[in-house]
Coordinates of C-alpha atoms in Angstrom, one line a residue:
M1 CA 7.2 46.8 -50.3
V2 CA 3.7 46.4 -51.9
A3 CA 5.2 45.0 -55.1
D4 CA 7.4 42.6 -53.1
L5 CA 4.3 41.4 -51.1
Q6 CA 2.2 40.8 -54.3
R7 CA 5.2 38.9 -55.9
A8 CA 5.3 36.6 -52.9
L9 CA 1.6 36.1 -52.8
D10 CA 1.5 35.3 -56.5
A11 CA 4.1 32.5 -55.9
L12 CA 1.8 30.8 -53.5
S13 CA -1.0 28.4 -54.7
R14 CA -3.7 26.5 -52.8
D15 CA -2.8 23.3 -54.7
D16 CA 0.8 23.7 -53.5
V17 CA -0.3 23.9 -49.9
I18 CA -2.5 20.9 -50.3
K19 CA 0.2 18.8 -52.0
L20 CA 2.8 19.8 -49.5
T21 CA 0.6 19.0 -46.6
R22 CA -0.4 15.6 -47.9
D23 CA 3.2 14.7 -48.8
V24 CA 4.3 15.5 -45.2
I25 CA 1.5 13.5 -43.7
D26 CA 2.4 10.6 -45.9
I27 CA 5.9 10.4 -44.4
P28 CA 5.4 8.8 -41.0
S29 CA 7.2 10.8 -38.2
P30 CA 6.2 9.4 -34.8
M31 CA 8.2 10.5 -31.8
G32 CA 11.7 9.2 -32.3
G33 CA 11.2 8.4 -36.0
E34 CA 11.4 11.9 -37.5
G35 CA 14.5 11.2 -39.6
P36 CA 12.8 10.4 -43.0
L37 CA 10.7 13.6 -42.8
A38 CA 13.7 15.6 -41.8
N39 CA 15.6 14.3 -44.8
Y40 CA 12.7 15.1 -47.1
L41 CA 12.4 18.7 -45.8
A42 CA 16.2 19.3 -45.9
G43 CA 16.2 18.2 -49.5
R44 CA 13.4 20.6 -50.4
F45 CA 15.1 23.5 -48.9
R46 CA 18.5 22.7 -50.4
N47 CA 16.8 22.4 -53.9
L48 CA 15.8 26.1 -53.3
G49 CA 19.4 27.1 -52.9
L50 CA 19.0 27.9 -49.2
D51 CA 21.5 27.7 -46.3
V52 CA 20.4 24.5 -44.4
V53 CA 21.6 23.4 -41.0
V54 CA 20.8 19.8 -40.0
Q55 CA 21.2 19.2 -36.2
E56 CA 21.5 15.6 -35.1
V57 CA 19.6 15.7 -31.8
E58 CA 20.2 11.9 -31.5
P59 CA 20.6 9.1 -34.0
D60 CA 18.0 9.4 -36.9
R61 CA 16.4 12.5 -35.3
F62 CA 17.4 15.8 -36.9
N63 CA 16.3 19.4 -36.6
V64 CA 16.2 21.1 -40.0
I65 CA 16.8 24.8 -40.1
A66 CA 16.7 26.7 -43.4
T67 CA 17.5 30.4 -43.6
L68 CA 16.7 33.0 -46.3
K69 CA 19.4 35.6 -45.6
G70 CA 18.3 39.2 -45.5
T71 CA 19.9 42.1 -47.3
G72 CA 21.0 43.6 -44.0
G73 CA 19.7 45.7 -41.1
G74 CA 16.3 44.1 -40.6
S75 CA 14.9 42.0 -37.8
S76 CA 15.0 38.2 -38.0
L77 CA 11.8 36.1 -37.8
M78 CA 11.7 32.4 -37.2
L79 CA 8.7 30.2 -38.2
F80 CA 9.2 27.0 -36.3
G81 CA 7.2 23.8 -35.7
H82 CA 7.5 20.2 -34.9
M83 CA 7.6 17.2 -37.2
D84 CA 6.6 14.5 -34.7
T85 CA 3.0 13.4 -34.5
T86 CA 1.1 12.9 -31.3
W87 CA 0.3 9.3 -32.3
G88 CA 2.2 7.0 -34.5
G89 CA -1.0 5.2 -35.3
D90 CA 0.3 1.8 -34.0
E91 CA -0.6 2.4 -30.3
E92 CA -3.2 0.1 -28.7
G93 CA -6.5 1.9 -28.6
V94 CA -5.4 4.3 -31.4
K95 CA -4.8 1.9 -34.3
E96 CA -8.4 0.7 -34.0
L97 CA -9.8 4.3 -34.5
G98 CA -9.5 4.2 -38.3
P99 CA -7.6 6.0 -41.2
G100 CA -7.7 9.5 -39.7
Y101 CA -5.2 8.4 -37.2
Q102 CA -2.8 6.8 -39.7
P103 CA 0.1 8.4 -41.5
A104 CA -1.6 8.2 -44.9
S105 CA -3.4 11.3 -46.1
Y106 CA -6.8 11.5 -47.8
M107 CA -9.3 14.2 -48.6
D108 CA -12.9 14.5 -48.1
G109 CA -14.1 17.6 -49.9
D110 CA -11.9 20.5 -48.7
W111 CA -10.7 18.6 -45.6
I112 CA -7.2 16.9 -45.4
Y113 CA -7.1 13.8 -43.0
G114 CA -4.4 11.8 -41.5
A115 CA -2.0 11.6 -38.6
G116 CA -0.6 15.0 -37.9
A117 CA -3.2 16.9 -39.9
Y118 CA -4.2 18.7 -36.8
N119 CA -1.1 18.6 -34.6
M120 CA 0.8 20.0 -36.4
K121 CA 1.8 19.0 -39.8
S122 CA -0.8 21.3 -41.4
G123 CA 0.5 24.3 -39.5
L124 CA 4.1 23.4 -40.3
T125 CA 3.3 23.0 -44.0
S126 CA 1.4 26.2 -44.1
A127 CA 4.4 28.0 -42.8
I128 CA 6.8 26.1 -45.1
A129 CA 4.6 27.0 -48.1
A130 CA 4.8 30.7 -47.2
F131 CA 8.5 30.5 -46.7
E132 CA 9.1 28.8 -50.0
A133 CA 6.8 31.2 -51.9
I134 CA 8.9 34.1 -50.6
V135 CA 12.1 32.3 -51.7
R136 CA 10.7 31.4 -55.2
S137 CA 9.5 35.0 -55.8
G138 CA 13.0 36.4 -55.5
V139 CA 11.9 38.8 -52.7
R140 CA 14.6 39.5 -50.2
P141 CA 13.7 41.2 -46.9
A142 CA 16.2 43.2 -44.9
G143 CA 16.3 40.6 -42.0
D144 CA 16.7 36.9 -42.1
L145 CA 13.7 34.6 -42.4
I146 CA 14.3 31.3 -40.8
M147 CA 12.2 28.1 -41.2
A148 CA 12.9 25.6 -38.4
C149 CA 11.5 22.0 -38.3
V150 CA 12.2 20.4 -35.0
V151 CA 11.9 16.9 -33.4
G152 CA 10.4 15.8 -30.2
E153 CA 7.9 18.5 -29.1
T154 CA 4.9 16.3 -28.2
C155 CA 4.6 15.5 -24.5
H156 CA 6.0 12.0 -24.3
T157 CA 8.3 10.9 -21.4
Q158 CA 10.4 7.9 -20.6
V159 CA 8.9 6.0 -17.7
G160 CA 9.0 2.3 -16.5
Q161 CA 9.3 -0.1 -19.5
Y162 CA 8.8 2.8 -21.9
Q163 CA 12.3 3.8 -22.7
G164 CA 14.1 5.0 -25.9
A165 CA 13.6 7.7 -28.5
R166 CA 9.9 6.9 -28.9
Y167 CA 9.4 8.4 -25.5
R168 CA 11.8 11.3 -25.5
G169 CA 9.8 14.4 -26.3
C170 CA 8.4 17.4 -24.6
G171 CA 10.6 20.0 -26.4
V172 CA 13.9 18.1 -26.8
G173 CA 14.3 19.4 -30.4
T174 CA 13.7 23.1 -29.6
N175 CA 15.8 22.9 -26.4
F176 CA 18.6 21.4 -28.5
M177 CA 18.2 24.1 -31.3
V178 CA 18.4 27.2 -29.0
G179 CA 21.1 25.6 -27.0
N180 CA 23.2 25.1 -30.1
G181 CA 23.2 28.6 -31.5
V182 CA 20.0 29.0 -33.5
T183 CA 18.0 32.0 -32.5
A184 CA 16.0 35.0 -33.8
D185 CA 14.6 38.3 -32.9
M186 CA 11.1 36.9 -32.7
A187 CA 9.3 33.6 -33.5
V188 CA 5.9 32.2 -34.4
C189 CA 4.9 28.5 -33.9
P190 CA 2.1 27.3 -36.1
E191 CA 0.3 25.2 -33.5
P192 CA -3.5 24.7 -34.3
T193 CA -4.9 27.9 -32.7
S194 CA -7.8 28.2 -35.3
G195 CA -6.4 31.6 -36.3
R196 CA -6.1 33.0 -32.8
V197 CA -2.9 34.7 -31.5
S198 CA -1.9 32.8 -28.4
I199 CA 0.5 34.7 -26.2
A200 CA 1.0 32.0 -23.5
S201 CA 1.4 28.3 -23.1
G202 CA 1.1 26.3 -20.0
G203 CA 3.2 23.6 -18.2
Y204 CA 2.6 20.7 -15.9
V205 CA 4.1 18.6 -13.2
Y206 CA 3.8 14.8 -14.0
F207 CA 3.8 12.4 -11.0
E208 CA 4.0 8.7 -10.6
I209 CA 2.2 7.4 -7.5
K210 CA 3.2 3.9 -6.6
I211 CA 1.1 1.9 -4.3
S212 CA 2.3 -1.4 -2.8
G213 CA 0.1 -4.2 -1.6
N214 CA 0.7 -7.9 -1.2
P215 CA -0.4 -10.7 -3.6
G216 CA -3.2 -12.1 -1.5
A217 CA -5.3 -14.9 -2.9
T218 CA -8.7 -14.3 -4.5
Y219 CA -10.1 -17.7 -3.5
A220 CA -11.5 -19.1 -0.2
R221 CA -10.4 -22.2 1.7
G222 CA -12.4 -24.4 3.9
G223 CA -11.3 -26.2 7.1
E224 CA -9.1 -24.9 9.8
E225 CA -8.4 -21.2 10.1
I226 CA -5.1 -20.2 8.5
A227 CA -3.1 -17.4 10.2
V228 CA -1.9 -15.1 7.4
K229 CA -1.4 -11.3 7.0
P230 CA -4.5 -9.8 5.5
A231 CA -4.3 -9.2 1.8
V232 CA -3.8 -5.6 0.7
D233 CA -5.2 -5.0 -2.8
A234 CA -3.2 -2.3 -4.5
I235 CA -6.0 -1.6 -7.0
E236 CA -8.4 -0.9 -4.3
K237 CA -6.0 1.4 -2.5
S238 CA -5.2 3.2 -5.7
Q239 CA -9.0 3.8 -6.2
D240 CA -9.1 5.5 -2.8
V241 CA -6.2 7.7 -3.6
M242 CA -7.7 8.7 -7.0
A243 CA -10.9 9.7 -5.1
V244 CA -8.9 12.0 -2.9
I245 CA -7.2 13.5 -6.0
R246 CA -10.6 14.1 -7.7
D247 CA -11.9 15.8 -4.6
W248 CA -8.8 18.1 -4.5
A249 CA -8.8 19.0 -8.1
P250 CA -11.6 21.6 -8.4
G251 CA -9.9 23.8 -5.6
Y252 CA -6.6 23.6 -7.2
K253 CA -8.1 24.8 -10.6
K254 CA -9.9 27.7 -9.1
A255 CA -6.8 28.8 -7.2
H256 CA -4.8 29.1 -10.5
L257 CA -6.7 31.1 -12.9
Y258 CA -5.1 32.8 -15.9
R259 CA -6.4 36.1 -17.4
G260 CA -9.5 35.5 -15.2
Q261 CA -10.1 32.1 -16.8
E262 CA -9.8 28.5 -15.6
A263 CA -6.6 27.5 -17.3
T264 CA -5.3 24.4 -15.5
N265 CA -6.4 20.8 -15.2
V266 CA -5.7 17.9 -12.9
A267 CA -5.9 14.5 -14.8
I268 CA -5.1 10.9 -14.0
V269 CA -3.9 9.9 -17.5
A270 CA -2.7 6.3 -17.0
M271 CA -2.7 3.5 -14.5
E272 CA -0.9 0.2 -14.3
A273 CA -1.6 -2.5 -11.8
G274 CA -1.1 -6.1 -10.9
H275 CA 0.1 -8.9 -13.2
P276 CA -2.4 -9.7 -16.0
W277 CA -0.8 -13.0 -16.5
R278 CA -1.5 -14.1 -12.9
P279 CA -5.1 -14.8 -12.0
T280 CA -6.1 -15.9 -8.5
K281 CA -3.8 -13.3 -6.9
L282 CA -4.6 -9.7 -6.0
A283 CA -2.5 -6.9 -7.4
P284 CA 0.7 -6.4 -5.3
F285 CA 1.3 -3.0 -6.8
S286 CA -0.3 -0.2 -8.8
R287 CA 1.1 2.9 -10.4
V288 CA -1.1 6.0 -11.0
Y289 CA 0.2 8.7 -13.3
L290 CA -1.0 12.2 -12.3
E291 CA -0.7 15.4 -14.4
V292 CA -1.1 18.7 -12.6
D293 CA -1.2 21.6 -15.0
T294 CA 0.5 25.0 -14.4
V295 CA 0.1 28.5 -15.7
P296 CA 3.0 30.9 -16.4
G297 CA 4.5 32.2 -13.2
Q298 CA 3.7 29.2 -11.1
R299 CA 6.6 27.5 -9.3
V300 CA 7.1 23.8 -9.9
M301 CA 8.2 23.3 -6.3
D302 CA 5.0 24.8 -5.0
V303 CA 3.0 22.2 -7.0
I304 CA 5.2 19.3 -5.8
K305 CA 4.8 20.4 -2.2
E306 CA 1.0 20.6 -2.6
V307 CA 0.8 17.1 -4.0
E308 CA 3.1 15.8 -1.4
A309 CA 0.8 17.2 1.3
L310 CA -2.1 15.6 -0.5
M311 CA -0.3 12.2 -0.4
D312 CA 0.4 12.7 3.3
D313 CA -3.3 13.2 3.8
C314 CA -4.0 9.9 2.1
R315 CA -1.6 8.2 4.4
S316 CA -3.1 9.6 7.5
R317 CA -6.6 8.4 6.4
D318 CA -5.3 4.9 5.8
P319 CA -2.4 3.6 8.0
E320 CA -2.2 0.5 5.8
L321 CA -1.4 2.6 2.7
N322 CA 2.1 2.0 1.4
L323 CA 2.6 4.9 -1.1
D324 CA 5.6 6.5 -2.9
L325 CA 5.4 9.7 -4.9
S326 CA 7.9 10.5 -7.7
V327 CA 8.2 13.5 -10.1
I328 CA 8.8 12.4 -13.6
Q329 CA 8.5 15.5 -15.8
T330 CA 8.2 19.3 -15.2
P331 CA 7.9 21.4 -18.5
E332 CA 7.2 25.1 -17.6
G333 CA 4.9 27.5 -19.4
G334 CA 5.8 30.9 -20.9
E335 CA 4.1 34.1 -21.9
V336 CA 4.7 37.4 -23.8
S337 CA 3.0 40.7 -23.4
E338 CA 0.1 41.7 -25.7
D339 CA 2.3 44.8 -26.5
E340 CA 5.1 42.7 -27.9
Y341 CA 5.8 43.6 -31.5
V342 CA 5.3 40.1 -32.9
V343 CA 1.8 40.0 -31.3
E344 CA 0.8 43.2 -33.0
A345 CA 2.4 42.3 -36.3
M346 CA 0.7 38.9 -36.3
S347 CA -2.6 40.6 -35.6
R348 CA -2.2 43.0 -38.5
A349 CA -1.3 40.1 -40.9
H350 CA -4.3 38.1 -39.9
T351 CA -6.6 41.2 -40.2
T352 CA -5.4 42.0 -43.6
V353 CA -6.1 38.5 -44.9
H354 CA -9.3 37.6 -43.0
G355 CA -10.9 41.1 -42.7
V356 CA -11.4 40.7 -38.9
E357 CA -9.0 41.1 -36.0
P358 CA -7.9 37.8 -34.4
E359 CA -8.6 36.9 -30.8
I360 CA -5.7 37.4 -28.5
T361 CA -5.8 34.4 -26.1
F362 CA -3.8 31.7 -24.4
D363 CA -3.5 27.9 -24.7
S364 CA -2.7 25.8 -21.7
W365 CA -1.0 23.2 -23.8
V366 CA 2.8 22.7 -23.5
A367 CA 4.4 24.4 -26.5
D368 CA 7.9 25.0 -27.8
T369 CA 7.2 28.8 -27.5
A370 CA 8.0 28.5 -23.8
T371 CA 11.5 27.3 -24.6
M372 CA 12.0 30.1 -27.0
I373 CA 10.7 32.7 -24.5
R374 CA 13.1 31.4 -21.8
A375 CA 15.9 31.8 -24.4
G376 CA 15.0 35.5 -24.7
V377 CA 13.0 35.2 -28.0
P378 CA 9.5 36.7 -28.0
A379 CA 7.4 33.7 -29.3
I380 CA 3.7 33.1 -29.9
C381 CA 1.5 30.4 -31.3
Y382 CA -0.6 31.2 -34.4
G383 CA -1.8 28.4 -36.7
P384 CA -4.5 28.1 -39.3
A385 CA -5.6 24.6 -38.3
G386 CA -7.9 23.8 -35.4
R387 CA -11.3 24.2 -37.0
S388 CA -13.3 21.0 -37.0
A389 CA -15.3 19.8 -39.9
F390 CA -18.0 18.9 -37.4
G391 CA -18.4 22.4 -35.9
G392 CA -16.3 24.6 -33.7
S393 CA -12.6 23.9 -32.9
G394 CA -11.1 21.3 -30.8
Y395 CA -8.8 18.4 -30.5
Y396 CA -9.1 14.8 -31.9
P397 CA -12.6 13.6 -32.9
I398 CA -13.3 10.0 -33.6
E399 CA -13.0 10.7 -37.3
G400 CA -9.3 11.5 -36.7
E401 CA -7.0 14.5 -37.3
H402 CA -8.0 16.8 -40.1
A403 CA -7.5 20.4 -41.4
N404 CA -9.2 22.5 -44.0
A405 CA -7.3 23.3 -47.2
D406 CA -8.7 26.9 -47.4
D407 CA -7.7 27.5 -43.9
L408 CA -4.2 26.4 -44.6
H409 CA -3.9 28.5 -47.8
K410 CA -5.1 31.6 -46.0
G411 CA -2.7 30.8 -43.2
S412 CA 0.2 30.8 -45.6
Q413 CA -0.9 34.2 -46.8
V414 CA -0.9 35.5 -43.3
Y415 CA 2.6 34.2 -42.7
I416 CA 3.8 36.0 -46.0
H417 CA 2.3 39.3 -44.8
L418 CA 3.9 38.8 -41.3
A419 CA 7.3 37.9 -42.7
L420 CA 7.5 40.8 -45.1
E421 CA 6.6 43.3 -42.4
A422 CA 8.6 41.8 -39.5
C423 CA 11.8 41.2 -41.5
N424 CA 11.9 44.7 -42.9
I425 CA 11.6 46.4 -39.5
P426 CA 15.0 47.7 -38.4
R427 CA 16.5 45.9 -35.5
N428 CA 16.9 49.1 -33.5

């Protein structure tokens, strides 16, 4: 076992991890456009002589699953992550932010920049580099080691004029994968946890609140009084509704703690109103998009009923308010016990490489681990990315997505340690 471990580690190099990460960043894979990256990865895995399954989720969107078959009797481990990037780089308000949000990699010292460098191409490539190192080393564990690259994880949704594959996300790839026969005894998703072991992911209920008004004129008229129905400005009405939501939000968050910590959020993430091509008329409609986060164990219907009651309160305050509430999307969270074997094995692997035990924690983001857990597979998030070049760990700075090359190299070492322990544990 020790000799096998050393052979696998010797087959891994920092330069290989950097090159693979930059190659993957340089292949654009926005939501709905993952095909070219899937083809590239399938080709890499086939060149290693592996069994490769390519699942067509929809035209030009493919899950790629490569398996290193075990010698028999061991447990199976799946390393799995998404190929899609949060931003394509061409969205209004994003394309102006600079090169760190574009699908073209560059390095600044030990930091790799580019679309997906944070979420989550760097974690994916760190896992792939570990997987490929084990394959090249000739080491064969007892159980199967599976590397799955999936489409459509990021939280996109079809709504209004935004239709098509570019907006079909929120776990469509992993749902397709587990629904079509691909599974394992345990799984690890390399989301950017900064080396923490995340045993839970959250969910949300996503609402559309449509407010109707009438296109009253913005101008005044002199002369005789004209009898008209008073104008109803949908933008003004929506501002009143948003104020009620903001007043309600702190109480909701305090009522739904997780592990004693505040773990949910209430966010108005978008708004559309009126016709920008039509001056001199007030907005006859507005649409407010509301996200209400959930923690594992919360019932979606309870959240819906609570927001429905909130909207009823808005109507009672303003009899002139014409409001319709719709539910658009409802991904649910998931959790595993700290005592689950994969949590303990992941912690041991991290401790061996880093010399300190990892923090066991949760992340309230929506992750594909929840889909795996619902399918009966104990799944956690653990990724080497997440640390910021500007201090601490966090999401997207103005400088764009980035990850540290040394973090990724060590992350690959952690995955090798994990795989050669977990896959050699008897299934019984």
